[in-house]
PDB file of C-alpha atoms in Angstrom:
ATOM      1  CA  MET A 156       0.482  -0.070   0.299  1.00  0.00           C
ATOM      2  CA  SER A 157       2.913   2.309   0.628  1.00  0.00           C
ATOM      3  CA  GLY A 158       3.795   2.340  -2.918  1.00  0.00           C
ATOM      4  CA  HIS A 159       0.239   3.230  -3.693  1.00  0.00           C
ATOM      5  CA  HIS A 160       0.364   6.238  -1.422  1.00  0.00           C
ATOM      6  CA  HIS A 161       3.171   7.552  -3.110  1.00  0.00           C
ATOM      7  CA  HIS A 162       1.281   7.204  -5.840  1.00  0.00           C
ATOM      8  CA  ASP A 163      -1.383   9.218  -4.938  1.00  0.00           C
ATOM      9  CA  HIS A 164       1.747  12.076  -3.225  1.00  0.00           C
ATOM     10  CA  GLY A 165       1.056  11.183   0.023  1.00  0.00           C
ATOM     11  CA  PRO A 166      -2.280  11.607   2.289  1.00  0.00           C
ATOM     12  CA  GLY A 167      -0.145  14.231   4.149  1.00  0.00           C
ATOM     13  CA  GLY A 168       0.142  16.283   0.654  1.00  0.00           C
ATOM     14  CA  HIS A 169      -3.148  15.750  -0.507  1.00  0.00           C
ATOM     15  CA  CYS A 170      -4.393  17.299   3.092  1.00  0.00           C
ATOM     16  CA  HIS A 171      -2.224  20.256   3.096  1.00  0.00           C
ATOM     17  CA  ASP A 172      -3.518  21.315  -0.855  1.00  0.00           C
ATOM     18  CA  GLU A 173      -7.546  21.465   0.717  1.00  0.00           C
ATOM     19  CA  ASP A 174      -6.085  23.574   2.961  1.00  0.00           C
ATOM     20  CA  HIS A 175      -4.691  25.554   0.853  1.00  0.00           C
ATOM     21  CA  ASP A 176      -7.930  25.790  -0.744  1.00  0.00           C
ATOM     22  CA  HIS A 177      -9.685  26.890   1.906  1.00  0.00           C
ATOM     23  CA  SER A 178      -7.134  29.736   3.263  1.00  0.00           C
ATOM     24  CA  ASN A 179      -8.035  30.702  -0.472  1.00  0.00           C
ATOM     25  CA  ASP A 180     -12.048  31.467   0.122  1.00  0.00           C
ATOM     26  CA  THR A 181     -11.201  34.397   2.532  1.00  0.00           C
ATOM     27  CA  THR A 182      -7.966  35.510   0.698  1.00  0.00           C
ATOM     28  CA  PRO A 183      -6.899  34.616  -2.206  1.00  0.00           C
ATOM     29  CA  ALA A 184      -3.409  33.181  -3.622  1.00  0.00           C
ATOM     30  CA  LEU A 185      -2.312  36.210  -5.460  1.00  0.00           C
ATOM     31  CA  GLN A 186      -0.950  34.219  -9.219  1.00  0.00           C
ATOM     32  CA  SER A 187      -5.319  32.638  -8.880  1.00  0.00           C
ATOM     33  CA  LEU A 188      -6.791  36.606  -9.352  1.00  0.00           C
ATOM     34  CA  LEU A 189      -6.630  37.631 -12.873  1.00  0.00           C
ATOM     35  CA  TYR A 190      -5.790  41.383 -11.542  1.00  0.00           C
ATOM     36  CA  SER A 191      -2.919  41.639 -13.921  1.00  0.00           C
ATOM     37  CA  GLN A 192      -4.687  40.328 -17.350  1.00  0.00           C
ATOM     38  CA  ILE A 193      -8.066  42.635 -17.531  1.00  0.00           C
ATOM     39  CA  GLN A 194      -7.375  44.528 -20.488  1.00  0.00           C
ATOM     40  CA  PHE A 195      -8.856  47.938 -17.902  1.00  0.00           C
ATOM     41  CA  ASP A 196      -8.079  50.304 -20.578  1.00  0.00           C
ATOM     42  CA  ASN A 197     -10.288  48.232 -23.048  1.00  0.00           C
ATOM     43  CA  VAL A 198     -13.198  47.937 -20.556  1.00  0.00           C
ATOM     44  CA  THR A 199     -16.086  49.517 -21.186  1.00  0.00           C
ATOM     45  CA  THR A 200     -20.165  49.890 -19.167  1.00  0.00           C
ATOM     46  CA  LEU A 201     -23.332  50.475 -20.515  1.00  0.00           C
ATOM     47  CA  ASN A 202     -25.274  52.427 -17.901  1.00  0.00           C
ATOM     48  CA  GLU A 203     -22.926  54.087 -15.491  1.00  0.00           C
ATOM     49  CA  SER A 204     -23.786  56.563 -13.783  1.00  0.00           C
ATOM     50  CA  VAL A 205     -20.392  58.188 -14.474  1.00  0.00           C
ATOM     51  CA  SER A 206     -17.580  57.831 -16.707  1.00  0.00           C
ATOM     52  CA  ARG A 207     -15.027  54.352 -16.419  1.00  0.00           C
ATOM     53  CA  SER A 208     -16.197  53.854 -12.921  1.00  0.00           C
ATOM     54  CA  GLY A 209     -16.766  50.503 -14.289  1.00  0.00           C
ATOM     55  CA  ALA A 210     -13.420  49.985 -15.400  1.00  0.00           C
ATOM     56  CA  ALA A 211     -12.270  51.780 -11.909  1.00  0.00           C
ATOM     57  CA  ILE A 212     -13.601  49.152  -9.400  1.00  0.00           C
ATOM     58  CA  LEU A 213     -11.611  46.087 -11.627  1.00  0.00           C
ATOM     59  CA  GLN A 214      -8.905  48.423 -10.419  1.00  0.00           C
ATOM     60  CA  LYS A 215      -8.924  48.020  -7.579  1.00  0.00           C
ATOM     61  CA  THR A 216      -6.784  45.830  -4.962  1.00  0.00           C
ATOM     62  CA  TRP A 217      -7.345  42.712  -3.257  1.00  0.00           C
ATOM     63  CA  ALA A 218      -6.817  45.240  -0.772  1.00  0.00           C
ATOM     64  CA  GLU A 219      -8.904  48.034  -1.848  1.00  0.00           C
ATOM     65  CA  ARG A 220     -12.199  45.653  -2.431  1.00  0.00           C
ATOM     66  CA  LEU A 221     -14.520  47.415   0.649  1.00  0.00           C
ATOM     67  CA  ASN A 222     -12.951  51.017   0.212  1.00  0.00           C
ATOM     68  CA  ASP A 223     -16.373  52.786  -0.561  1.00  0.00           C
ATOM     69  CA  HIS A 224     -15.212  54.571  -3.515  1.00  0.00           C
ATOM     70  CA  PRO A 225     -14.995  54.261  -6.390  1.00  0.00           C
ATOM     71  CA  GLU A 226     -18.369  51.944  -6.929  1.00  0.00           C
ATOM     72  CA  LEU A 227     -19.649  52.049 -10.152  1.00  0.00           C
ATOM     73  CA  GLU A 228     -23.700  52.631 -10.205  1.00  0.00           C
ATOM     74  CA  SER A 229     -26.069  52.359 -12.805  1.00  0.00           C
ATOM     75  CA  ASP A 230     -27.728  55.601 -14.195  1.00  0.00           C
ATOM     76  CA  ALA A 231     -31.053  55.473 -16.503  1.00  0.00           C
ATOM     77  CA  ASP A 232     -32.196  52.245 -14.572  1.00  0.00           C
ATOM     78  CA  GLU A 233     -31.746  49.025 -12.488  1.00  0.00           C
ATOM     79  CA  GLN A 234     -29.491  47.637 -15.429  1.00  0.00           C
ATOM     80  CA  LEU A 235     -25.403  47.323 -15.922  1.00  0.00           C
ATOM     81  CA  LEU A 236     -23.926  45.766 -18.494  1.00  0.00           C
ATOM     82  CA  MET A 237     -20.027  45.043 -18.157  1.00  0.00           C
ATOM     83  CA  TYR A 238     -16.916  43.969 -21.106  1.00  0.00           C
ATOM     84  CA  ILE A 239     -13.962  43.270 -19.529  1.00  0.00           C
ATOM     85  CA  PRO A 240     -11.705  41.860 -22.497  1.00  0.00           C
ATOM     86  CA  PHE A 241      -8.532  39.882 -21.183  1.00  0.00           C
ATOM     87  CA  THR A 242      -4.416  40.111 -21.665  1.00  0.00           C
ATOM     88  CA  GLY A 243      -5.350  36.644 -23.298  1.00  0.00           C
ATOM     89  CA  GLN A 244      -6.678  33.451 -22.437  1.00  0.00           C
ATOM     90  CA  VAL A 245      -8.107  32.401 -19.099  1.00  0.00           C
ATOM     91  CA  LYS A 246     -10.213  29.578 -17.599  1.00  0.00           C
ATOM     92  CA  LEU A 247     -12.186  30.878 -15.369  1.00  0.00           C
ATOM     93  CA  HIS A 248     -13.335  29.116 -11.866  1.00  0.00           C
ATOM     94  CA  ALA A 249     -14.759  32.274 -10.002  1.00  0.00           C
ATOM     95  CA  LEU A 250     -16.024  35.498 -10.162  1.00  0.00           C
ATOM     96  CA  LEU A 251     -15.439  37.624  -7.126  1.00  0.00           C
ATOM     97  CA  ILE A 252     -18.204  40.749  -6.340  1.00  0.00           C
ATOM     98  CA  TYR A 253     -18.338  43.519  -3.457  1.00  0.00           C
ATOM     99  CA  THR A 254     -21.211  45.355  -2.968  1.00  0.00           C
ATOM    100  CA  ALA A 255     -21.891  47.437  -0.095  1.00  0.00           C
ATOM    101  CA  PRO A 256     -25.076  46.092   2.286  1.00  0.00           C
ATOM    102  CA  THR A 257     -28.245  48.015   0.432  1.00  0.00           C
ATOM    103  CA  PRO A 258     -31.505  47.584  -1.426  1.00  0.00           C
ATOM    104  CA  SER A 259     -29.205  48.557  -4.323  1.00  0.00           C
ATOM    105  CA  ALA A 260     -26.837  45.142  -4.170  1.00  0.00           C
ATOM    106  CA  PRO A 261     -26.935  42.855  -7.346  1.00  0.00           C
ATOM    107  CA  LYS A 262     -28.838  40.024  -8.045  1.00  0.00           C
ATOM    108  CA  THR A 263     -29.357  38.179 -10.978  1.00  0.00           C
ATOM    109  CA  VAL A 264     -26.462  38.379 -13.538  1.00  0.00           C
ATOM    110  CA  LYS A 265     -25.458  36.896 -16.976  1.00  0.00           C
ATOM    111  CA  LEU A 266     -22.843  36.452 -18.114  1.00  0.00           C
ATOM    112  CA  PHE A 267     -21.121  36.321 -21.968  1.00  0.00           C
ATOM    113  CA  LYS A 268     -18.050  34.342 -22.443  1.00  0.00           C
ATOM    114  CA  ASN A 269     -16.639  36.008 -26.143  1.00  0.00           C
ATOM    115  CA  ARG A 270     -18.955  38.467 -27.498  1.00  0.00           C
ATOM    116  CA  ASP A 271     -17.619  41.889 -27.504  1.00  0.00           C
ATOM    117  CA  ASP A 272     -20.383  42.910 -29.765  1.00  0.00           C
ATOM    118  CA  LEU A 273     -23.597  43.072 -27.119  1.00  0.00           C
ATOM    119  CA  ASP A 274     -26.402  45.592 -25.613  1.00  0.00           C
ATOM    120  CA  PHE A 275     -29.537  45.907 -23.670  1.00  0.00           C
ATOM    121  CA  SER A 276     -31.172  44.340 -26.405  1.00  0.00           C
ATOM    122  CA  THR A 277     -29.140  41.508 -27.243  1.00  0.00           C
ATOM    123  CA  ALA A 278     -27.971  40.893 -23.932  1.00  0.00           C
ATOM    124  CA  SER A 279     -31.842  40.148 -22.634  1.00  0.00           C
ATOM    125  CA  ASP A 280     -32.343  38.134 -25.989  1.00  0.00           C
ATOM    126  CA  LEU A 281     -29.472  35.682 -25.744  1.00  0.00           C
ATOM    127  CA  LYS A 282     -28.690  32.843 -23.521  1.00  0.00           C
ATOM    128  CA  PRO A 283     -25.828  33.700 -21.596  1.00  0.00           C
ATOM    129  CA  THR A 284     -23.229  31.797 -21.088  1.00  0.00           C
ATOM    130  CA  GLN A 285     -23.681  31.076 -17.121  1.00  0.00           C
ATOM    131  CA  ILE A 286     -26.621  32.968 -14.750  1.00  0.00           C
ATOM    132  CA  VAL A 287     -25.477  33.444 -11.456  1.00  0.00           C
ATOM    133  CA  GLU A 288     -27.692  34.750  -8.687  1.00  0.00           C
ATOM    134  CA  ILE A 289     -25.036  37.519  -5.790  1.00  0.00           C
ATOM    135  CA  PRO A 290     -26.370  36.213  -2.859  1.00  0.00           C
ATOM    136  CA  GLU A 291     -28.036  39.616  -0.689  1.00  0.00           C
ATOM    137  CA  PRO A 292     -25.232  40.999   1.695  1.00  0.00           C
ATOM    138  CA  ILE A 293     -25.793  42.383   4.925  1.00  0.00           C
ATOM    139  CA  PRO A 294     -23.409  44.734   7.246  1.00  0.00           C
ATOM    140  CA  GLY A 295     -20.429  42.585   7.908  1.00  0.00           C
ATOM    141  CA  THR A 296     -19.793  40.508   4.821  1.00  0.00           C
ATOM    142  CA  ASP A 297     -17.029  41.166   2.451  1.00  0.00           C
ATOM    143  CA  ILE A 298     -16.381  38.840  -1.178  1.00  0.00           C
ATOM    144  CA  PHE A 299     -18.946  36.911  -2.372  1.00  0.00           C
ATOM    145  CA  GLU A 300     -17.139  33.866  -4.010  1.00  0.00           C
ATOM    146  CA  VAL A 301     -19.746  33.541  -7.193  1.00  0.00           C
ATOM    147  CA  PRO A 302     -18.208  29.801  -8.455  1.00  0.00           C
ATOM    148  CA  LEU A 303     -18.249  29.150 -11.908  1.00  0.00           C
ATOM    149  CA  ASN A 304     -18.927  26.367 -14.363  1.00  0.00           C
ATOM    150  CA  ARG A 305     -15.416  25.621 -15.300  1.00  0.00           C
ATOM    151  CA  ALA A 306     -15.806  23.826 -18.011  1.00  0.00           C
ATOM    152  CA  LEU A 307     -17.835  26.264 -19.677  1.00  0.00           C
ATOM    153  CA  TRP A 308     -15.130  29.424 -19.181  1.00  0.00           C
ATOM    154  CA  ASN A 309     -12.516  27.526 -20.264  1.00  0.00           C
ATOM    155  CA  THR A 310     -11.045  29.689 -23.748  1.00  0.00           C
ATOM    156  CA  THR A 311     -12.159  32.815 -22.549  1.00  0.00           C
ATOM    157  CA  THR A 312     -10.470  35.614 -24.154  1.00  0.00           C
ATOM    158  CA  SER A 313     -13.772  38.511 -22.458  1.00  0.00           C
ATOM    159  CA  ILE A 314     -16.289  37.905 -20.337  1.00  0.00           C
ATOM    160  CA  THR A 315     -19.059  40.517 -20.214  1.00  0.00           C
ATOM    161  CA  LEU A 316     -21.257  40.853 -17.456  1.00  0.00           C
ATOM    162  CA  PHE A 317     -25.374  41.751 -17.152  1.00  0.00           C
ATOM    163  CA  PHE A 318     -26.222  42.813 -14.103  1.00  0.00           C
ATOM    164  CA  GLU A 319     -29.892  42.064 -15.107  1.00  0.00           C
ATOM    165  CA  ASP A 320     -31.500  43.443 -11.679  1.00  0.00           C
ATOM    166  CA  ASN A 321     -31.156  43.862  -7.312  1.00  0.00           C
ATOM    167  CA  TRP A 322     -32.010  42.851  -4.811  1.00  0.00           C
ATOM    168  CA  ASN A 323     -35.288  45.864  -3.494  1.00  0.00           C
ATOM    169  CA  ASP A 324     -36.422  46.229  -7.542  1.00  0.00           C
ATOM    170  CA  GLU A 325     -34.717  49.672  -6.792  1.00  0.00           C
ATOM    171  CA  ASP A 326     -33.504  52.445  -9.488  1.00  0.00           C
ATOM    172  CA  THR A 327     -29.694  51.825  -9.421  1.00  0.00           C
ATOM    173  CA  THR A 328     -27.902  49.067  -9.208  1.00  0.00           C
ATOM    174  CA  LYS A 329     -24.194  49.507  -6.774  1.00  0.00           C
ATOM    175  CA  VAL A 330     -21.028  47.287  -7.047  1.00  0.00           C
ATOM    176  CA  GLY A 331     -18.164  47.594  -5.081  1.00  0.00           C
ATOM    177  CA  TYR A 332     -15.240  45.700  -6.736  1.00  0.00           C
ATOM    178  CA  ILE A 333     -15.162  42.903  -9.453  1.00  0.00           C
ATOM    179  CA  GLY A 334     -12.497  39.968  -9.161  1.00  0.00           C
ATOM    180  CA  PHE A 335     -11.873  36.534 -11.373  1.00  0.00           C
ATOM    181  CA  LYS A 336     -10.276  33.905 -10.045  1.00  0.00           C
ATOM    182  CA  GLY A 337      -8.477  31.437 -12.254  1.00  0.00           C
ATOM    183  CA  GLN A 338      -6.056  30.481 -14.314  1.00  0.00           C
ATOM    184  CA  PHE A 339      -4.404  32.339 -17.100  1.00  0.00           C
ATOM    185  CA  LEU A 340      -3.500  30.067 -20.509  1.00  0.00           C
ATOM    186  CA  ALA A 341      -0.440  32.981 -22.340  1.00  0.00           C
ATOM    187  CA  LEU A 342      -1.395  35.785 -24.844  1.00  0.00           C
ATOM    188  CA  ASN A 343      -3.113  34.617 -28.133  1.00  0.00           C
ATOM    189  CA  ARG A 344      -0.215  34.998 -30.557  1.00  0.00           C
ATOM    190  CA  GLU A 345       3.036  33.549 -28.431  1.00  0.00           C
ATOM    191  CA  PRO A 346       2.182  29.922 -29.785  1.00  0.00           C
ATOM    192  CA  VAL A 347       2.151  30.926 -33.380  1.00  0.00           C
ATOM    193  CA  SER A 348       5.729  33.303 -33.288  1.00  0.00           C
ATOM    194  CA  VAL A 349       6.386  29.566 -31.347  1.00  0.00           C
ATOM    195  CA  MET A 350       5.714  27.429 -34.609  1.00  0.00           C
ATOM    196  CA  TYR A 351       6.617  29.778 -37.067  1.00  0.00           C
ATOM    197  CA  GLU A 352      10.530  29.986 -35.758  1.00  0.00           C
ATOM    198  CA  ALA A 353      10.419  25.933 -35.031  1.00  0.00           C
ATOM    199  CA  ALA A 354       9.448  25.962 -39.345  1.00  0.00           C
ATOM    200  CA  ALA A 355      12.423  28.738 -39.649  1.00  0.00           C
ATOM    201  CA  ASN A 356      14.683  26.645 -38.360  1.00  0.00           C
ATOM    202  CA  PRO A 357      15.061  24.026 -40.938  1.00  0.00           C
ATOM    203  CA  SER A 358      15.473  26.124 -43.949  1.00  0.00           C
ATOM    204  CA  ASP A 359      17.879  28.326 -42.201  1.00  0.00           C
ATOM    205  CA  HIS A 360      19.606  25.277 -42.262  1.00  0.00           C
ATOM    206  CA  VAL A 361      18.914  23.637 -44.547  1.00  0.00           C
ATOM    207  CA  ALA A 362      20.432  27.089 -46.402  1.00  0.00           C
ATOM    208  CA  ILE A 363      23.379  27.524 -44.514  1.00  0.00           C
ATOM    209  CA  GLN A 364      24.584  24.218 -45.564  1.00  0.00           C
ATOM    210  CA  GLY A 365      24.013  25.296 -49.161  1.00  0.00           C
ATOM    211  CA  VAL A 366      25.392  28.325 -49.220  1.00  0.00           C
ATOM    212  CA  SER A 367      28.680  26.621 -47.281  1.00  0.00           C
ATOM    213  CA  GLY A 368      28.509  23.546 -50.508  1.00  0.00           C
ATOM    214  CA  ILE A 369      28.317  26.491 -52.981  1.00  0.00           C
ATOM    215  CA  GLY A 370      31.255  28.816 -51.937  1.00  0.00           C
ATOM    216  CA  GLY A 371      33.508  26.709 -49.752  1.00  0.00           C
ATOM    217  CA  ARG A 372      34.214  29.410 -47.670  1.00  0.00           C
ATOM    218  CA  VAL A 373      33.558  26.076 -44.538  1.00  0.00           C
ATOM    219  CA  MET A 374      35.478  23.640 -45.189  1.00  0.00           C
ATOM    220  CA  PRO A 375      38.858  25.555 -47.020  1.00  0.00           C
ATOM    221  CA  GLY A 376      40.472  22.143 -46.567  1.00  0.00           C
ATOM    222  CA  GLN A 377      38.339  19.668 -49.117  1.00  0.00           C
TER     223      GLN A 377
END
């Protein structure tokens, strides 16, 4: 049996991993926070009352997550539509959200993967990739970590969040912090350049052989 345990990396190792995951519930490992992978400049938010406030709450660091400001608030009605592009492909594991315990806290959020063309009309009509419900915040609550169906979010280059309603049918919806946990894969163009270099090397080699064969400079002794 000891060999079998060894193959499983030992029960101790497994427990350690589990403990590690539990500590992440409140303080995510920084490498699992997809913060530096968000293209903040290209974030667009429809119906925000203050320009760029959607991007601003995304740019809050983990330490700033509970700060009152900046805050994203809807304008004409309770709905918000946020388009958030990443710098490459990510696998999303969870949506992190904080909202102050007010009647304006968001409730239903429809999530769309890799759609940069949505407005309120299309977001209302189209089938979302996933729908999540944000729990109603009570005073003293921290971040809500909303697990996502990982199988649906494997090759994500952007996510659109459609905040459809809030907890008390208020005219405005307010959000304090949004973040994502997941795994960053790579820039989309990286595999292409690697393939190109790999393909170029054999032909470079052939060209060098050809030159040395014709010119004879490399092997003057023959």
